[in-house]
Amino acid sequence: MTAIELVQGDITRESVDAIVNAANSSLLGGGGVDGAIHRRGGPAILEDCRRLRAAHLGKGLPTGQAVATTAGDLDARWVVHTVGPVFSTTEDRSGLLASCYRESLRVAGELGARTVAFPAISTGVYGWPMDDGARIAVETVRAADTTVEEVRFVLFDERAYEAFAARLR
Ligand code: AR6
């Protein structure tokens, strides 16, 4: 059984084997948690991302998938980049959001990661309602068949923390 922990704070301050990044398909950086990870992790992460784009990810990383790079100067071994779906009121994209958590755990597990920190994917710029984002995150991690021993959800503010805490109760 994978243990689930909740932390309120900045994910770039965590010490874990793998830190998950809520990236975009370009893998070349952005705002929110993506910007924070590249800022604190330094240029080695972007160099790795550019290498992936030049190799097998010429068109970028599809939504719902995950890929690992170095964690640069972060206190982690890897950053696992995943691309959440943009929230839509006309189309149910929750399968893609669940896939982000599942695929990130698969990639991290294959690398040998035992502890993984996740942000609340898609709940910022991509507009996913926090309560539903928390539901999908917790349900998917609980159901995952993974060798990862601990998943730490790192929530930026109290509202996000409370949404996840309510789902864990
Ligand atoms: N630590 C933990 N959580 C954070 C941090 C942090 N340092 N910074 C923000 N959050 P977002 P998305 C929270 O927008 O919705 C980027 O430009 C934030 O409060 O980072 O998946 C990418 O390049 C929110 O709850 O990611 C993409 O273009 C959650 O992290 C796009 O944004 C996710 O917010 C992805 O949008």
JSON list of C-alpha atoms and ligand atoms in Angstrom, two decimals:
[
{"chain": "A", "resi": 1, "resn": "MET", "atom": "CA", "xyz": [0.00, 0.00, 0.00]},
{"chain": "A", "resi": 2, "resn": "THR", "atom": "CA", "xyz": [1.24, 3.42, -0.92]},
{"chain": "A", "resi": 3, "resn": "ALA", "atom": "CA", "xyz": [1.17, 5.90, 1.97]},
{"chain": "A", "resi": 4, "resn": "ILE", "atom": "CA", "xyz": [-0.36, 9.27, 1.16]},
{"chain": "A", "resi": 5, "resn": "GLU", "atom": "CA", "xyz": [0.90, 12.41, 2.92]},
{"chain": "A", "resi": 6, "resn": "LEU", "atom": "CA", "xyz": [-0.29, 16.00, 2.62]},
{"chain": "A", "resi": 7, "resn": "VAL", "atom": "CA", "xyz": [1.93, 19.03, 2.92]},
{"chain": "A", "resi": 8, "resn": "GLN", "atom": "CA", "xyz": [1.06, 22.69, 2.47]},
{"chain": "A", "resi": 9, "resn": "GLY", "atom": "CA", "xyz": [3.87, 24.61, 0.78]},
{"chain": "A", "resi": 10, "resn": "ASP", "atom": "CA", "xyz": [6.20, 24.96, -2.16]},
{"chain": "A", "resi": 11, "resn": "ILE", "atom": "CA", "xyz": [6.96, 21.66, -3.92]},
{"chain": "A", "resi": 12, "resn": "THR", "atom": "CA", "xyz": [10.44, 22.88, -4.89]},
{"chain": "A", "resi": 13, "resn": "ARG", "atom": "CA", "xyz": [11.40, 22.68, -1.18]},
{"chain": "A", "resi": 14, "resn": "GLU", "atom": "CA", "xyz": [10.61, 18.97, -0.84]},
{"chain": "A", "resi": 15, "resn": "SER", "atom": "CA", "xyz": [13.19, 16.21, -0.39]},
{"chain": "A", "resi": 16, "resn": "VAL", "atom": "CA", "xyz": [11.92, 13.19, -2.29]},
{"chain": "A", "resi": 17, "resn": "ASP", "atom": "CA", "xyz": [13.12, 10.83, -5.01]},
{"chain": "A", "resi": 18, "resn": "ALA", "atom": "CA", "xyz": [10.90, 12.39, -7.67]},
{"chain": "A", "resi": 19, "resn": "ILE", "atom": "CA", "xyz": [9.09, 15.71, -7.95]},
{"chain": "A", "resi": 20, "resn": "VAL", "atom": "CA", "xyz": [6.23, 15.82, -10.44]},
{"chain": "A", "resi": 21, "resn": "ASN", "atom": "CA", "xyz": [5.91, 18.92, -12.60]},
{"chain": "A", "resi": 22, "resn": "ALA", "atom": "CA", "xyz": [2.58, 20.15, -14.00]},
{"chain": "A", "resi": 23, "resn": "ALA", "atom": "CA", "xyz": [4.13, 21.06, -17.34]},
{"chain": "A", "resi": 24, "resn": "ASN", "atom": "CA", "xyz": [2.79, 21.84, -20.80]},
{"chain": "A", "resi": 25, "resn": "SER", "atom": "CA", "xyz": [3.35, 19.83, -23.98]},
{"chain": "A", "resi": 26, "resn": "SER", "atom": "CA", "xyz": [6.33, 21.93, -25.04]},
{"chain": "A", "resi": 27, "resn": "LEU", "atom": "CA", "xyz": [8.29, 20.89, -21.93]},
{"chain": "A", "resi": 28, "resn": "LEU", "atom": "CA", "xyz": [10.10, 24.19, -22.33]},
{"chain": "A", "resi": 29, "resn": "GLY", "atom": "CA", "xyz": [8.82, 25.86, -19.19]},
{"chain": "A", "resi": 30, "resn": "GLY", "atom": "CA", "xyz": [5.94, 28.10, -18.18]},
{"chain": "A", "resi": 31, "resn": "GLY", "atom": "CA", "xyz": [4.39, 29.70, -15.13]},
{"chain": "A", "resi": 32, "resn": "GLY", "atom": "CA", "xyz": [3.01, 28.25, -11.90]},
{"chain": "A", "resi": 33, "resn": "VAL", "atom": "CA", "xyz": [4.68, 25.17, -10.50]},
{"chain": "A", "resi": 34, "resn": "ASP", "atom": "CA", "xyz": [6.51, 24.62, -13.81]},
{"chain": "A", "resi": 35, "resn": "GLY", "atom": "CA", "xyz": [8.18, 28.03, -13.57]},
{"chain": "A", "resi": 36, "resn": "ALA", "atom": "CA", "xyz": [9.08, 27.46, -9.92]},
{"chain": "A", "resi": 37, "resn": "ILE", "atom": "CA", "xyz": [10.67, 24.04, -10.66]},
{"chain": "A", "resi": 38, "resn": "HIS", "atom": "CA", "xyz": [12.80, 25.39, -13.50]},
{"chain": "A", "resi": 39, "resn": "ARG", "atom": "CA", "xyz": [13.82, 28.46, -11.46]},
{"chain": "A", "resi": 40, "resn": "ARG", "atom": "CA", "xyz": [14.94, 26.53, -8.42]},
{"chain": "A", "resi": 41, "resn": "GLY", "atom": "CA", "xyz": [16.17, 23.45, -10.30]},
{"chain": "A", "resi": 42, "resn": "GLY", "atom": "CA", "xyz": [18.39, 25.46, -12.63]},
{"chain": "A", "resi": 43, "resn": "PRO", "atom": "CA", "xyz": [19.21, 25.09, -16.34]},
{"chain": "A", "resi": 44, "resn": "ALA", "atom": "CA", "xyz": [20.03, 21.36, -16.29]},
{"chain": "A", "resi": 45, "resn": "ILE", "atom": "CA", "xyz": [16.31, 20.51, -16.29]},
{"chain": "A", "resi": 46, "resn": "LEU", "atom": "CA", "xyz": [15.60, 22.59, -19.38]},
{"chain": "A", "resi": 47, "resn": "GLU", "atom": "CA", "xyz": [18.65, 21.12, -21.11]},
{"chain": "A", "resi": 48, "resn": "ASP", "atom": "CA", "xyz": [17.25, 17.63, -20.51]},
{"chain": "A", "resi": 49, "resn": "CYS", "atom": "CA", "xyz": [13.82, 18.72, -21.75]},
{"chain": "A", "resi": 50, "resn": "ARG", "atom": "CA", "xyz": [15.35, 20.10, -24.94]},
{"chain": "A", "resi": 51, "resn": "ARG", "atom": "CA", "xyz": [17.17, 16.81, -25.46]},
{"chain": "A", "resi": 52, "resn": "LEU", "atom": "CA", "xyz": [13.89, 14.89, -25.13]},
{"chain": "A", "resi": 53, "resn": "ARG", "atom": "CA", "xyz": [12.23, 17.22, -27.64]},
{"chain": "A", "resi": 54, "resn": "ALA", "atom": "CA", "xyz": [15.12, 16.73, -30.07]},
{"chain": "A", "resi": 55, "resn": "ALA", "atom": "CA", "xyz": [14.99, 12.94, -29.64]},
{"chain": "A", "resi": 56, "resn": "HIS", "atom": "CA", "xyz": [11.67, 11.09, -29.41]},
{"chain": "A", "resi": 57, "resn": "LEU", "atom": "CA", "xyz": [9.35, 13.93, -28.32]},
{"chain": "A", "resi": 58, "resn": "GLY", "atom": "CA", "xyz": [9.58, 16.11, -31.42]},
{"chain": "A", "resi": 59, "resn": "LYS", "atom": "CA", "xyz": [5.92, 17.11, -31.18]},
{"chain": "A", "resi": 60, "resn": "GLY", "atom": "CA", "xyz": [6.05, 17.53, -27.43]},
{"chain": "A", "resi": 61, "resn": "LEU", "atom": "CA", "xyz": [4.62, 15.44, -24.62]},
{"chain": "A", "resi": 62, "resn": "PRO", "atom": "CA", "xyz": [0.96, 14.48, -25.12]},
{"chain": "A", "resi": 63, "resn": "THR", "atom": "CA", "xyz": [-1.61, 15.31, -22.43]},
{"chain": "A", "resi": 64, "resn": "GLY", "atom": "CA", "xyz": [-1.88, 12.58, -19.80]},
{"chain": "A", "resi": 65, "resn": "GLN", "atom": "CA", "xyz": [1.63, 11.24, -20.33]},
{"chain": "A", "resi": 66, "resn": "ALA", "atom": "CA", "xyz": [4.80, 11.61, -18.24]},
{"chain": "A", "resi": 67, "resn": "VAL", "atom": "CA", "xyz": [8.55, 11.72, -18.79]},
{"chain": "A", "resi": 68, "resn": "ALA", "atom": "CA", "xyz": [11.52, 12.06, -16.43]},
{"chain": "A", "resi": 69, "resn": "THR", "atom": "CA", "xyz": [14.52, 14.38, -16.44]},
{"chain": "A", "resi": 70, "resn": "THR", "atom": "CA", "xyz": [17.25, 15.24, -13.99]},
{"chain": "A", "resi": 71, "resn": "ALA", "atom": "CA", "xyz": [16.13, 17.28, -10.99]},
{"chain": "A", "resi": 72, "resn": "GLY", "atom": "CA", "xyz": [19.09, 19.66, -11.35]},
{"chain": "A", "resi": 73, "resn": "ASP", "atom": "CA", "xyz": [19.65, 21.55, -8.11]},
{"chain": "A", "resi": 74, "resn": "LEU", "atom": "CA", "xyz": [16.43, 20.35, -6.47]},
{"chain": "A", "resi": 75, "resn": "ASP", "atom": "CA", "xyz": [16.67, 17.96, -3.52]},
{"chain": "A", "resi": 76, "resn": "ALA", "atom": "CA", "xyz": [15.41, 15.05, -5.63]},
{"chain": "A", "resi": 77, "resn": "ARG", "atom": "CA", "xyz": [16.80, 12.59, -8.14]},
{"chain": "A", "resi": 78, "resn": "TRP", "atom": "CA", "xyz": [14.29, 13.20, -10.90]},
{"chain": "A", "resi": 79, "resn": "VAL", "atom": "CA", "xyz": [11.62, 15.59, -12.08]},
{"chain": "A", "resi": 80, "resn": "VAL", "atom": "CA", "xyz": [8.75, 13.74, -13.71]},
{"chain": "A", "resi": 81, "resn": "HIS", "atom": "CA", "xyz": [7.02, 16.09, -16.16]},
{"chain": "A", "resi": 82, "resn": "THR", "atom": "CA", "xyz": [3.38, 15.45, -16.94]},
{"chain": "A", "resi": 83, "resn": "VAL", "atom": "CA", "xyz": [0.86, 17.44, -18.96]},
{"chain": "A", "resi": 84, "resn": "GLY", "atom": "CA", "xyz": [-2.53, 17.90, -17.38]},
{"chain": "A", "resi": 85, "resn": "PRO", "atom": "CA", "xyz": [-5.67, 18.55, -19.42]},
{"chain": "A", "resi": 86, "resn": "VAL", "atom": "CA", "xyz": [-7.16, 22.04, -19.64]},
{"chain": "A", "resi": 87, "resn": "PHE", "atom": "CA", "xyz": [-10.50, 21.93, -17.81]},
{"chain": "A", "resi": 88, "resn": "SER", "atom": "CA", "xyz": [-13.54, 21.91, -20.08]},
{"chain": "A", "resi": 89, "resn": "THR", "atom": "CA", "xyz": [-17.22, 22.31, -19.22]},
{"chain": "A", "resi": 90, "resn": "THR", "atom": "CA", "xyz": [-18.30, 20.63, -22.47]},
{"chain": "A", "resi": 91, "resn": "GLU", "atom": "CA", "xyz": [-16.02, 17.59, -22.46]},
{"chain": "A", "resi": 92, "resn": "ASP", "atom": "CA", "xyz": [-15.11, 15.19, -19.63]},
{"chain": "A", "resi": 93, "resn": "ARG", "atom": "CA", "xyz": [-11.32, 15.10, -19.53]},
{"chain": "A", "resi": 94, "resn": "SER", "atom": "CA", "xyz": [-11.02, 13.49, -16.11]},
{"chain": "A", "resi": 95, "resn": "GLY", "atom": "CA", "xyz": [-9.56, 10.31, -17.63]},
{"chain": "A", "resi": 96, "resn": "LEU", "atom": "CA", "xyz": [-6.62, 12.38, -18.85]},
{"chain": "A", "resi": 97, "resn": "LEU", "atom": "CA", "xyz": [-6.11, 13.93, -15.43]},
{"chain": "A", "resi": 98, "resn": "ALA", "atom": "CA", "xyz": [-6.15, 10.48, -13.79]},
{"chain": "A", "resi": 99, "resn": "SER", "atom": "CA", "xyz": [-3.67, 9.33, -16.43]},
{"chain": "A", "resi": 100, "resn": "CYS", "atom": "CA", "xyz": [-1.22, 12.06, -15.33]},
{"chain": "A", "resi": 101, "resn": "TYR", "atom": "CA", "xyz": [-1.08, 10.63, -11.81]},
{"chain": "A", "resi": 102, "resn": "ARG", "atom": "CA", "xyz": [-0.93, 7.02, -13.00]},
{"chain": "A", "resi": 103, "resn": "GLU", "atom": "CA", "xyz": [1.72, 7.61, -15.67]},
{"chain": "A", "resi": 104, "resn": "SER", "atom": "CA", "xyz": [3.84, 9.76, -13.36]},
{"chain": "A", "resi": 105, "resn": "LEU", "atom": "CA", "xyz": [3.82, 6.96, -10.78]},
{"chain": "A", "resi": 106, "resn": "ARG", "atom": "CA", "xyz": [4.66, 4.41, -13.47]},
{"chain": "A", "resi": 107, "resn": "VAL", "atom": "CA", "xyz": [7.64, 6.44, -14.74]},
{"chain": "A", "resi": 108, "resn": "ALA", "atom": "CA", "xyz": [8.85, 7.18, -11.20]},
{"chain": "A", "resi": 109, "resn": "GLY", "atom": "CA", "xyz": [8.44, 3.54, -10.14]},
{"chain": "A", "resi": 110, "resn": "GLU", "atom": "CA", "xyz": [10.36, 2.27, -13.15]},
{"chain": "A", "resi": 111, "resn": "LEU", "atom": "CA", "xyz": [13.25, 4.55, -12.20]},
{"chain": "A", "resi": 112, "resn": "GLY", "atom": "CA", "xyz": [13.23, 3.13, -8.68]},
{"chain": "A", "resi": 113, "resn": "ALA", "atom": "CA", "xyz": [11.69, 6.12, -6.90]},
{"chain": "A", "resi": 114, "resn": "ARG", "atom": "CA", "xyz": [10.16, 5.29, -3.54]},
{"chain": "A", "resi": 115, "resn": "THR", "atom": "CA", "xyz": [8.94, 8.78, -2.61]},
{"chain": "A", "resi": 116, "resn": "VAL", "atom": "CA", "xyz": [7.13, 11.05, -5.04]},
{"chain": "A", "resi": 117, "resn": "ALA", "atom": "CA", "xyz": [5.79, 14.59, -4.54]},
{"chain": "A", "resi": 118, "resn": "PHE", "atom": "CA", "xyz": [2.84, 15.78, -6.64]},
{"chain": "A", "resi": 119, "resn": "PRO", "atom": "CA", "xyz": [1.32, 19.22, -7.08]},
{"chain": "A", "resi": 120, "resn": "ALA", "atom": "CA", "xyz": [-2.42, 19.53, -7.73]},
{"chain": "A", "resi": 121, "resn": "ILE", "atom": "CA", "xyz": [-2.13, 19.03, -11.49]},
{"chain": "A", "resi": 122, "resn": "SER", "atom": "CA", "xyz": [-4.34, 21.20, -13.77]},
{"chain": "A", "resi": 123, "resn": "THR", "atom": "CA", "xyz": [-5.84, 23.18, -10.85]},
{"chain": "A", "resi": 124, "resn": "GLY", "atom": "CA", "xyz": [-3.99, 26.43, -11.65]},
{"chain": "A", "resi": 125, "resn": "VAL", "atom": "CA", "xyz": [-3.65, 27.92, -15.13]},
{"chain": "A", "resi": 126, "resn": "TYR", "atom": "CA", "xyz": [-5.53, 24.92, -16.60]},
{"chain": "A", "resi": 127, "resn": "GLY", "atom": "CA", "xyz": [-8.63, 25.77, -14.56]},
{"chain": "A", "resi": 128, "resn": "TRP", "atom": "CA", "xyz": [-9.63, 22.44, -13.01]},
{"chain": "A", "resi": 129, "resn": "PRO", "atom": "CA", "xyz": [-11.91, 22.93, -9.96]},
{"chain": "A", "resi": 130, "resn": "MET", "atom": "CA", "xyz": [-9.85, 22.14, -6.86]},
{"chain": "A", "resi": 131, "resn": "ASP", "atom": "CA", "xyz": [-12.34, 19.76, -5.20]},
{"chain": "A", "resi": 132, "resn": "ASP", "atom": "CA", "xyz": [-12.66, 17.62, -8.30]},
{"chain": "A", "resi": 133, "resn": "GLY", "atom": "CA", "xyz": [-8.92, 17.76, -8.96]},
{"chain": "A", "resi": 134, "resn": "ALA", "atom": "CA", "xyz": [-8.32, 16.53, -5.41]},
{"chain": "A", "resi": 135, "resn": "ARG", "atom": "CA", "xyz": [-10.88, 13.73, -5.83]},
{"chain": "A", "resi": 136, "resn": "ILE", "atom": "CA", "xyz": [-9.23, 12.46, -9.02]},
{"chain": "A", "resi": 137, "resn": "ALA", "atom": "CA", "xyz": [-5.73, 12.73, -7.53]},
{"chain": "A", "resi": 138, "resn": "VAL", "atom": "CA", "xyz": [-6.56, 10.80, -4.37]},
{"chain": "A", "resi": 139, "resn": "GLU", "atom": "CA", "xyz": [-8.71, 8.15, -6.07]},
{"chain": "A", "resi": 140, "resn": "THR", "atom": "CA", "xyz": [-6.11, 7.51, -8.75]},
{"chain": "A", "resi": 141, "resn": "VAL", "atom": "CA", "xyz": [-3.17, 7.23, -6.37]},
{"chain": "A", "resi": 142, "resn": "ARG", "atom": "CA", "xyz": [-5.16, 4.96, -4.04]},
{"chain": "A", "resi": 143, "resn": "ALA", "atom": "CA", "xyz": [-6.03, 2.65, -6.93]},
{"chain": "A", "resi": 144, "resn": "ALA", "atom": "CA", "xyz": [-2.56, 2.66, -8.51]},
{"chain": "A", "resi": 145, "resn": "ASP", "atom": "CA", "xyz": [-0.56, -0.52, -8.80]},
{"chain": "A", "resi": 146, "resn": "THR", "atom": "CA", "xyz": [2.86, 0.95, -7.99]},
{"chain": "A", "resi": 147, "resn": "THR", "atom": "CA", "xyz": [6.15, 0.23, -6.25]},
{"chain": "A", "resi": 148, "resn": "VAL", "atom": "CA", "xyz": [6.24, 3.84, -4.99]},
{"chain": "A", "resi": 149, "resn": "GLU", "atom": "CA", "xyz": [5.99, 3.70, -1.20]},
{"chain": "A", "resi": 150, "resn": "GLU", "atom": "CA", "xyz": [5.00, 7.27, -0.41]},
{"chain": "A", "resi": 151, "resn": "VAL", "atom": "CA", "xyz": [3.09, 9.87, -2.33]},
{"chain": "A", "resi": 152, "resn": "ARG", "atom": "CA", "xyz": [3.21, 13.39, -0.96]},
{"chain": "A", "resi": 153, "resn": "PHE", "atom": "CA", "xyz": [0.69, 15.88, -2.28]},
{"chain": "A", "resi": 154, "resn": "VAL", "atom": "CA", "xyz": [2.22, 19.33, -1.88]},
{"chain": "A", "resi": 155, "resn": "LEU", "atom": "CA", "xyz": [-0.52, 21.92, -1.90]},
{"chain": "A", "resi": 156, "resn": "PHE", "atom": "CA", "xyz": [0.33, 25.54, -2.39]},
{"chain": "A", "resi": 157, "resn": "ASP", "atom": "CA", "xyz": [-2.39, 27.13, -0.27]},
{"chain": "A", "resi": 158, "resn": "GLU", "atom": "CA", "xyz": [-4.78, 26.29, 2.52]},
{"chain": "A", "resi": 159, "resn": "ARG", "atom": "CA", "xyz": [-7.77, 25.92, 0.21]},
{"chain": "A", "resi": 160, "resn": "ALA", "atom": "CA", "xyz": [-5.99, 23.26, -1.81]},
{"chain": "A", "resi": 161, "resn": "TYR", "atom": "CA", "xyz": [-4.75, 21.55, 1.35]},
{"chain": "A", "resi": 162, "resn": "GLU", "atom": "CA", "xyz": [-8.29, 21.41, 2.76]},
{"chain": "A", "resi": 163, "resn": "ALA", "atom": "CA", "xyz": [-9.69, 20.01, -0.49]},
{"chain": "A", "resi": 164, "resn": "PHE", "atom": "CA", "xyz": [-7.19, 17.15, -0.40]},
{"chain": "A", "resi": 165, "resn": "ALA", "atom": "CA", "xyz": [-7.63, 16.59, 3.33]},
{"chain": "A", "resi": 166, "resn": "ALA", "atom": "CA", "xyz": [-11.40, 16.27, 2.85]},
{"chain": "A", "resi": 167, "resn": "ARG", "atom": "CA", "xyz": [-10.83, 13.56, 0.21]},
{"chain": "A", "resi": 168, "resn": "LEU", "atom": "CA", "xyz": [-8.51, 11.62, 2.47]},
{"chain": "A", "resi": 169, "resn": "ARG", "atom": "CA", "xyz": [-10.88, 11.59, 5.43]},
{"chain": "B", "resi": 1, "resn": "AR6", "atom": "N1", "xyz": [4.46, 24.32, -5.23]},
{"chain": "B", "resi": 1, "resn": "AR6", "atom": "C1", "xyz": [3.32, 23.62, -5.15]},
{"chain": "B", "resi": 1, "resn": "AR6", "atom": "N2", "xyz": [2.20, 23.96, -5.84]},
{"chain": "B", "resi": 1, "resn": "AR6", "atom": "C2", "xyz": [2.26, 25.05, -6.63]},
{"chain": "B", "resi": 1, "resn": "AR6", "atom": "C3", "xyz": [3.44, 25.84, -6.76]},
{"chain": "B", "resi": 1, "resn": "AR6", "atom": "C4", "xyz": [4.58, 25.42, -6.01]},
{"chain": "B", "resi": 1, "resn": "AR6", "atom": "N3", "xyz": [5.73, 26.09, -6.07]},
{"chain": "B", "resi": 1, "resn": "AR6", "atom": "N4", "xyz": [3.17, 26.85, -7.62]},
{"chain": "B", "resi": 1, "resn": "AR6", "atom": "C5", "xyz": [1.88, 26.73, -8.01]},
{"chain": "B", "resi": 1, "resn": "AR6", "atom": "N5", "xyz": [1.33, 25.64, -7.40]},
{"chain": "B", "resi": 1, "resn": "AR6", "atom": "P1", "xyz": [-0.22, 25.37, -12.36]},
{"chain": "B", "resi": 1, "resn": "AR6", "atom": "P2", "xyz": [-1.63, 23.65, -14.29]},
{"chain": "B", "resi": 1, "resn": "AR6", "atom": "C6", "xyz": [-0.04, 25.10, -7.52]},
{"chain": "B", "resi": 1, "resn": "AR6", "atom": "O1", "xyz": [-0.81, 26.59, -12.95]},
{"chain": "B", "resi": 1, "resn": "AR6", "atom": "O2", "xyz": [-2.96, 24.16, -13.83]},
{"chain": "B", "resi": 1, "resn": "AR6", "atom": "C7", "xyz": [2.24, 26.34, -16.46]},
{"chain": "B", "resi": 1, "resn": "AR6", "atom": "O3", "xyz": [2.45, 27.55, -17.12]},
{"chain": "B", "resi": 1, "resn": "AR6", "atom": "C8", "xyz": [-1.12, 26.01, -8.02]},
{"chain": "B", "resi": 1, "resn": "AR6", "atom": "O4", "xyz": [-1.64, 26.80, -6.96]},
{"chain": "B", "resi": 1, "resn": "AR6", "atom": "O5", "xyz": [1.20, 25.40, -11.97]},
{"chain": "B", "resi": 1, "resn": "AR6", "atom": "O6", "xyz": [-1.46, 22.18, -14.48]},
{"chain": "B", "resi": 1, "resn": "AR6", "atom": "C9", "xyz": [2.65, 25.15, -17.31]},
{"chain": "B", "resi": 1, "resn": "AR6", "atom": "O7", "xyz": [3.77, 25.44, -18.12]},
{"chain": "B", "resi": 1, "resn": "AR6", "atom": "C10", "xyz": [-2.15, 25.00, -8.53]},
{"chain": "B", "resi": 1, "resn": "AR6", "atom": "O8", "xyz": [-2.97, 24.52, -7.47]},
{"chain": "B", "resi": 1, "resn": "AR6", "atom": "O9", "xyz": [-0.41, 24.09, -13.35]},
{"chain": "B", "resi": 1, "resn": "AR6", "atom": "C11", "xyz": [1.41, 24.91, -18.12]},
{"chain": "B", "resi": 1, "resn": "AR6", "atom": "O10", "xyz": [1.36, 25.76, -19.26]},
{"chain": "B", "resi": 1, "resn": "AR6", "atom": "C12", "xyz": [-1.29, 23.83, -9.01]},
{"chain": "B", "resi": 1, "resn": "AR6", "atom": "O11", "xyz": [0.02, 24.06, -8.47]},
{"chain": "B", "resi": 1, "resn": "AR6", "atom": "C13", "xyz": [0.29, 25.26, -17.18]},
{"chain": "B", "resi": 1, "resn": "AR6", "atom": "O12", "xyz": [0.84, 26.18, -16.25]},
{"chain": "B", "resi": 1, "resn": "AR6", "atom": "C14", "xyz": [-1.18, 23.71, -10.51]},
{"chain": "B", "resi": 1, "resn": "AR6", "atom": "O13", "xyz": [-1.12, 25.01, -11.09]},
{"chain": "B", "resi": 1, "resn": "AR6", "atom": "C15", "xyz": [-0.20, 24.05, -16.41]},
{"chain": "B", "resi": 1, "resn": "AR6", "atom": "O14", "xyz": [-1.32, 24.41, -15.65]}
]
